[in-house]
CSV table of C-alpha atoms in Angstrom, one decimal:
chain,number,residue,atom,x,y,z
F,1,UNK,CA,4.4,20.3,-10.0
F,2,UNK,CA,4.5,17.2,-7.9
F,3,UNK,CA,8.1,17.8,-7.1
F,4,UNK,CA,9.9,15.3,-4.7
F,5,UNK,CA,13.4,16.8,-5.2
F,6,UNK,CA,15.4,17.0,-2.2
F,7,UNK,CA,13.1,15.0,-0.4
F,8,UNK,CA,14.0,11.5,1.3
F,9,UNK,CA,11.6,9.0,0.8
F,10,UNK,CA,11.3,4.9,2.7
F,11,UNK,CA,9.0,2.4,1.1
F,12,UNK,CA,8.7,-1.3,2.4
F,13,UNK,CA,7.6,-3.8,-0.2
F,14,UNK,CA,9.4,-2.0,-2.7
F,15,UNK,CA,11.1,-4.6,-4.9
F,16,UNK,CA,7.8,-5.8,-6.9
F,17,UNK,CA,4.3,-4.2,-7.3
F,18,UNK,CA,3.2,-1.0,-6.3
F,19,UNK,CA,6.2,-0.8,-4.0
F,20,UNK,CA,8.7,-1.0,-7.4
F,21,UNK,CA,6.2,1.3,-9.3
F,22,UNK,CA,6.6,3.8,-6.8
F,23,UNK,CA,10.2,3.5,-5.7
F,24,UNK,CA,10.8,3.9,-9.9
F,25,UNK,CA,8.2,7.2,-9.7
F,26,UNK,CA,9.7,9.0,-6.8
F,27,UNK,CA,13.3,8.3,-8.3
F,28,UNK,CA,12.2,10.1,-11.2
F,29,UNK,CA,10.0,13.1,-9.5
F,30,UNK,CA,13.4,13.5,-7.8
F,31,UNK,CA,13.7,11.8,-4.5
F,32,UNK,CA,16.6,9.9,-3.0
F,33,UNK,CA,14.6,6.5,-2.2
F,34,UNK,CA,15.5,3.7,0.1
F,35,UNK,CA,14.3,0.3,-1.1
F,36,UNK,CA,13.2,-2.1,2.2
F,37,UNK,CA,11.8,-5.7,1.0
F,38,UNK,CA,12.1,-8.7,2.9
F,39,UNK,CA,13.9,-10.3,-0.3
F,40,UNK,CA,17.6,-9.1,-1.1
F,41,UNK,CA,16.7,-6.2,-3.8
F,42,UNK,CA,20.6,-4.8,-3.5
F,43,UNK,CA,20.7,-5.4,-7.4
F,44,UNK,CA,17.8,-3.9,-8.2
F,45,UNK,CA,18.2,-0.9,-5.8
F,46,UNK,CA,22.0,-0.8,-7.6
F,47,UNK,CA,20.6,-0.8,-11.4
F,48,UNK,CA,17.9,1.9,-10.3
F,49,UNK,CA,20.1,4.2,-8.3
F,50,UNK,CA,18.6,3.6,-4.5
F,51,UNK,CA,19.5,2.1,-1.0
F,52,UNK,CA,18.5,-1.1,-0.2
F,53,UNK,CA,17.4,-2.4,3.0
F,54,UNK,CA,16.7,-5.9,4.0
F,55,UNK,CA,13.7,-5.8,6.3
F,56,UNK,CA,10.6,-8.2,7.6
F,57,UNK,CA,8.2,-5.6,8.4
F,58,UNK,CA,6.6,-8.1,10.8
F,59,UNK,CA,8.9,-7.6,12.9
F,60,UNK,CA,9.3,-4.6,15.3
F,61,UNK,CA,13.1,-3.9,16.0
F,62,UNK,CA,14.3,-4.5,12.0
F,63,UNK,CA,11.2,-1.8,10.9
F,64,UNK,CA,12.6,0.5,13.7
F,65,UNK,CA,16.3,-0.1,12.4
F,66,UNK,CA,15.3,0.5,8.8
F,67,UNK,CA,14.3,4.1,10.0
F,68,UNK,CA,17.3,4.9,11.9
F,69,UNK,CA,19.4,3.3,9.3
F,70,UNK,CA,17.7,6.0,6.5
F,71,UNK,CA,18.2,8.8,8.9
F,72,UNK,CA,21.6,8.1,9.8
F,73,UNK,CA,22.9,7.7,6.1
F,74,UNK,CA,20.7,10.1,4.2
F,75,UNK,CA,20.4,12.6,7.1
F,76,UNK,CA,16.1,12.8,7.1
F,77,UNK,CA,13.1,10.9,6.7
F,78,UNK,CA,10.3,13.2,4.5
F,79,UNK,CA,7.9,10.3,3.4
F,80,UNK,CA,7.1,7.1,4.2
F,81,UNK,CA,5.3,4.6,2.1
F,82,UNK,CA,4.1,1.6,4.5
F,83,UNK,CA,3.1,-1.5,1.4
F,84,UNK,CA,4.7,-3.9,2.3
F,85,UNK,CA,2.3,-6.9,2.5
F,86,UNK,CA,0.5,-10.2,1.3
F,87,UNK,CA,-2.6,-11.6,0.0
F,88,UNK,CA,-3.5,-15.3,0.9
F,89,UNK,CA,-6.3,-17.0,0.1
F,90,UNK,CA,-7.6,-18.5,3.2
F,91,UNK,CA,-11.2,-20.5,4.4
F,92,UNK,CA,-14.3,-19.5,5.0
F,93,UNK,CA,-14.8,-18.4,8.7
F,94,UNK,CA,-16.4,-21.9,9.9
F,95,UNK,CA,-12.7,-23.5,8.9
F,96,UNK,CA,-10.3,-20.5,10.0
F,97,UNK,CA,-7.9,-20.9,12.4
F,98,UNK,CA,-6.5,-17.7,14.8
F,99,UNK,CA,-2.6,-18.9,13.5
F,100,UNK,CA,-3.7,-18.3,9.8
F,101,UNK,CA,-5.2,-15.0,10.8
F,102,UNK,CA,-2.1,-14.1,12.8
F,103,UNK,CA,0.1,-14.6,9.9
F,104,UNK,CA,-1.3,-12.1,7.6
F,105,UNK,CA,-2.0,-9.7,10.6
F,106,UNK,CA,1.7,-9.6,11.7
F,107,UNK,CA,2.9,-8.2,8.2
F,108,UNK,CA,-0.6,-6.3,6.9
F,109,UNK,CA,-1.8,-4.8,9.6
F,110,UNK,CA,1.9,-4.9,12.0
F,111,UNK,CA,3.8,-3.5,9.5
F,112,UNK,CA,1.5,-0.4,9.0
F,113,UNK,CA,1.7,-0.2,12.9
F,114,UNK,CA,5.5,-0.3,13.3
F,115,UNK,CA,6.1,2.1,10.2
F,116,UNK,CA,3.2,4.5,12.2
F,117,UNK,CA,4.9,4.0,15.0
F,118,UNK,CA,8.9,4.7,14.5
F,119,UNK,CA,8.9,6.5,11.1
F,120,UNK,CA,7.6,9.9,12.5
F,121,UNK,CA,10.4,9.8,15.3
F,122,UNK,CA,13.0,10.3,12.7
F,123,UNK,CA,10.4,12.5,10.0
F,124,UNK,CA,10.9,16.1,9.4
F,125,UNK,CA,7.4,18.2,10.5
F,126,UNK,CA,5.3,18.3,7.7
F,127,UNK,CA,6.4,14.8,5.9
F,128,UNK,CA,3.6,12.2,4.6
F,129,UNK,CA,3.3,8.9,5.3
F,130,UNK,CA,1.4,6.7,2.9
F,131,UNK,CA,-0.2,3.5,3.8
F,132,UNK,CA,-1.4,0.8,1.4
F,133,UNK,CA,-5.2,-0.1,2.5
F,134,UNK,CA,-7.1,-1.7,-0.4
F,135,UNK,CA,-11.1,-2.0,-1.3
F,136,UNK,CA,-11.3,-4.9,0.6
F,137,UNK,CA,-10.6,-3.0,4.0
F,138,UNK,CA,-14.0,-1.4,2.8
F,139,UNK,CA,-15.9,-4.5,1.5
F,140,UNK,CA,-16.0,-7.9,2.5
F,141,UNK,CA,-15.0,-10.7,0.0
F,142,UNK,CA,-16.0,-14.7,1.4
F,143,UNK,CA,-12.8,-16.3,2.3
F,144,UNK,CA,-10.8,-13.3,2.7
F,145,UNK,CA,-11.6,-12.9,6.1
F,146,UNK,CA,-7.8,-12.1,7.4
F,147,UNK,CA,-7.1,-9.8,4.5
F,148,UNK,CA,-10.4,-7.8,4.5
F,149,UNK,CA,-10.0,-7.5,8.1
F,150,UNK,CA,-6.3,-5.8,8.7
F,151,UNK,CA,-6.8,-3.7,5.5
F,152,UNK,CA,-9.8,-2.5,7.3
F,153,UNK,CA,-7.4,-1.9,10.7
F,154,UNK,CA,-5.3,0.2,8.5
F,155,UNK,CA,-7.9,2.5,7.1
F,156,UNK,CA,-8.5,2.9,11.1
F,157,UNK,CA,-4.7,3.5,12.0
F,158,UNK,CA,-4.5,5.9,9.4
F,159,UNK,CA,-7.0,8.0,10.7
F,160,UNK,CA,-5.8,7.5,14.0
F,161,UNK,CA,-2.4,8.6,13.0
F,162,UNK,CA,-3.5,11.5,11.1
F,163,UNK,CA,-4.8,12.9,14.2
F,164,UNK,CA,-1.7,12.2,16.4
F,165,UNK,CA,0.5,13.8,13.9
F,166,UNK,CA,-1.5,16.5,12.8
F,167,UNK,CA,0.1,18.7,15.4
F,168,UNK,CA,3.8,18.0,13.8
F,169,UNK,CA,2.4,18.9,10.1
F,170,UNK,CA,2.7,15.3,9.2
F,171,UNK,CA,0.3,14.1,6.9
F,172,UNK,CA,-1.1,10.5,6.5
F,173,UNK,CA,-3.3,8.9,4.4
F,174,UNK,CA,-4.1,5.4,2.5
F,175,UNK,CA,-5.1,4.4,-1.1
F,176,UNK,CA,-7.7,1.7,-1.3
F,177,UNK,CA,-7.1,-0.1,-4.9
F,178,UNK,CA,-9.0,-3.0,-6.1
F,179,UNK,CA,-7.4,-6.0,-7.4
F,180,UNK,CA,-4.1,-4.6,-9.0
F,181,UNK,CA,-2.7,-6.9,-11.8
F,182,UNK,CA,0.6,-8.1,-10.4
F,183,UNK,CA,1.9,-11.3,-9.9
F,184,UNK,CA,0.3,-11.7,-6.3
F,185,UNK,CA,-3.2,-11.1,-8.5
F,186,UNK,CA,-2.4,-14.0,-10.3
F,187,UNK,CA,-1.4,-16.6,-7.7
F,188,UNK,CA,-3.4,-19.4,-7.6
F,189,UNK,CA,-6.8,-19.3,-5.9
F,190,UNK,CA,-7.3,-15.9,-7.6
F,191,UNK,CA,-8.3,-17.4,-11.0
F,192,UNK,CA,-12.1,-16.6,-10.4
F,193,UNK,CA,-11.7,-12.5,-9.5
F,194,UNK,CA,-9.6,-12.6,-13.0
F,195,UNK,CA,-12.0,-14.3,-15.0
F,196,UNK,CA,-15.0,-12.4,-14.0
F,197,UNK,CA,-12.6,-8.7,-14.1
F,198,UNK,CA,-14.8,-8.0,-17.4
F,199,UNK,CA,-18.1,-7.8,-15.3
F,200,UNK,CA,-17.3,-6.9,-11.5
F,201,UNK,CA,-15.0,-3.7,-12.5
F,202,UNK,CA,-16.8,-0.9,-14.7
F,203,UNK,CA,-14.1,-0.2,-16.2
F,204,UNK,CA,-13.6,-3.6,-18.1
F,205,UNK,CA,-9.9,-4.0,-16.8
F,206,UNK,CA,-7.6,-4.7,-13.4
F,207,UNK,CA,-6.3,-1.8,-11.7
F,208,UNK,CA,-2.3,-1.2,-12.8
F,209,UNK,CA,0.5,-0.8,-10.6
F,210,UNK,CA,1.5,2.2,-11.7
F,211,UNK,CA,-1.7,3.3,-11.4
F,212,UNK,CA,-1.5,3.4,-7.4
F,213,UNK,CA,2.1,5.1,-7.8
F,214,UNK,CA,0.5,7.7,-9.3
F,215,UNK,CA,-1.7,8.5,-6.6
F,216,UNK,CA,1.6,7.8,-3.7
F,217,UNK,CA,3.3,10.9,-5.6
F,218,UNK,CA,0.6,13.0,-5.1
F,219,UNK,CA,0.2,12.0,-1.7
F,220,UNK,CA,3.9,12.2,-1.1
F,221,UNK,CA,4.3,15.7,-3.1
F,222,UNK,CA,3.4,19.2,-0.7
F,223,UNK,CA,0.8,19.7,-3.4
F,224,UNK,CA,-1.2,17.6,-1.1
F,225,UNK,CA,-0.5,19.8,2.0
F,226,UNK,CA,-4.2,19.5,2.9
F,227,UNK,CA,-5.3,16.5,3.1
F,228,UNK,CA,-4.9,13.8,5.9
F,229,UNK,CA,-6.7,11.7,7.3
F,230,UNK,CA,-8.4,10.2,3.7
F,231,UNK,CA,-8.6,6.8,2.5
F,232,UNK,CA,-9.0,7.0,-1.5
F,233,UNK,CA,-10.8,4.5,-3.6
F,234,UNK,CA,-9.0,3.7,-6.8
F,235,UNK,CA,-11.9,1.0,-7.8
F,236,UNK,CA,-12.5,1.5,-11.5
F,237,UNK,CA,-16.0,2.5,-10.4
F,238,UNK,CA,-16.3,-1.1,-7.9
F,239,UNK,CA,-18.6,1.3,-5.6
F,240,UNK,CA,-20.4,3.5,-7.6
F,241,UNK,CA,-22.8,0.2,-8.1
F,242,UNK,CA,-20.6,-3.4,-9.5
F,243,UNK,CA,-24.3,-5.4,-8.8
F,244,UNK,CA,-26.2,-3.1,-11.6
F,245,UNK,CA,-22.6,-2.9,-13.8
F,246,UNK,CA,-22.2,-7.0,-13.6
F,247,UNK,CA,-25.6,-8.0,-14.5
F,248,UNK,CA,-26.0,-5.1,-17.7
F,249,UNK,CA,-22.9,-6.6,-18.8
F,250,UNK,CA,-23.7,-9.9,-18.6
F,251,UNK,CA,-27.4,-9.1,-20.2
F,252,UNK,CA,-25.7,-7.7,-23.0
F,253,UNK,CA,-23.8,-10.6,-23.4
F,254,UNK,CA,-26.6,-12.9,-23.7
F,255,UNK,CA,-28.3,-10.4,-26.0
């Protein structure tokens, strides 16, 4: 079940994070998995059995090389993991500046739109392509204003794209995790979301990379031949009702 032998698989972003957690998971359901990271990852991709590719996802002709670089060496394309992207605490609107927006909209929401782009040119019918959204492209969180806003645009895309694909069988969908506990999580400026992750998330605890992985697999797998087109909240219960969760918690805490 879940199977990925056989099956050729890209993911950007995948030399830390969810992009190494799932690189390491489709390795071991059985895919041949190429590596892209803006960083040089050739050791890594060398001590876990992969290709490497050297890509900056925010810009268009090295996301459309990394494609026809995978085809050309490894022959197909059968899913496509689009995570590659970054987090940066910015101001609140009154201070924001469009280059500041720009920045994170280039790589977030551009690199989403190149992989949707170029990836299904070289895709067998029927692939998946996965794109990482999170819970803030759902809910808005002061001073996020750039981030909230392309992970919202990729929610969109990936709707879009399901549609304009659904003819070729290819499926496309996004997860939408909460604050996941990687080192990003823990860059400075974060300190606040970290400190409170006992009463905002139901569950007591940050969301794991792994966790998200998980979820990519099944996507990824043709176990999921049905569904396209879905953005999937992996919250720890954030929407099912964080006001009413925060302040029991914090009554029993004074109790």
């Amino acid at each position: 079940m879940f199977s990925l032998k056989n099956k050729v698989a890209v993911v950007t972003g995948g030399g830390s994070g969810v992009g190494l957690a799932t690189v390491k998971r489709f390795i071991e359901a059985g895919a041949k998995v190429v590596l892209a990271d803006i960083a040089d990852q050739q050791a890594l991709a060398d001590e876990l059995g992969c290709m490497f590719v050297k890509v900056d996802v925010s810009k268009e002709d090295q996301v459309q090389h990394l494609f026809e670089m995978t085809r050309e060496t490894l022959g197909k394309i059968d899913i496509c993991v689009n995570n590659a992207g970054i987090i940066v605490p910015g101001e609140m609107l009154e201070e924001a500046t469009m280059d500041e927006y720009l920045r994170v909209y280039n790589i977030n929401f551009g690199g989403v739109l190149y992989g949707l782009k170029h990836a299904p040119v070289h895709m067998n019918d029927g692939g998946s392509i996965i794109n990482t959204a999170s819970l803030a492209g759902k809910i808005g969180f002061p001073g996020y204003g750039a981030y909230c806003s392309t992970k919202g645009g990729v929610i969109q895309l990936t709707r879009v794209a399901a549609l304009e694909l659904a003819d070729r069988n290819i499926r496309v969908n996004c997860v939408c995790p909460s604050t996941i506990d990687t080192p990003m999580a823990h860059a400075e400026g974060n300190e606040l979301e970290l400190m409170l992750k006992d009463y905002v998330w139901p569950l007591g605890r940050l969301c794991q990379a792994e966790e998200v992985a998980a979820i990519n697999h099944f996507l990824a797998s043709d176990d999921c031949s049905y569904l396209t087109g879905t953005a999937i909240d992996l919250d720890g219960g954030y929407k099912a009702g964080t006001g009413m969760n925060a302040i029991g918690k914090l009554t029993e805490g004074l109790m």
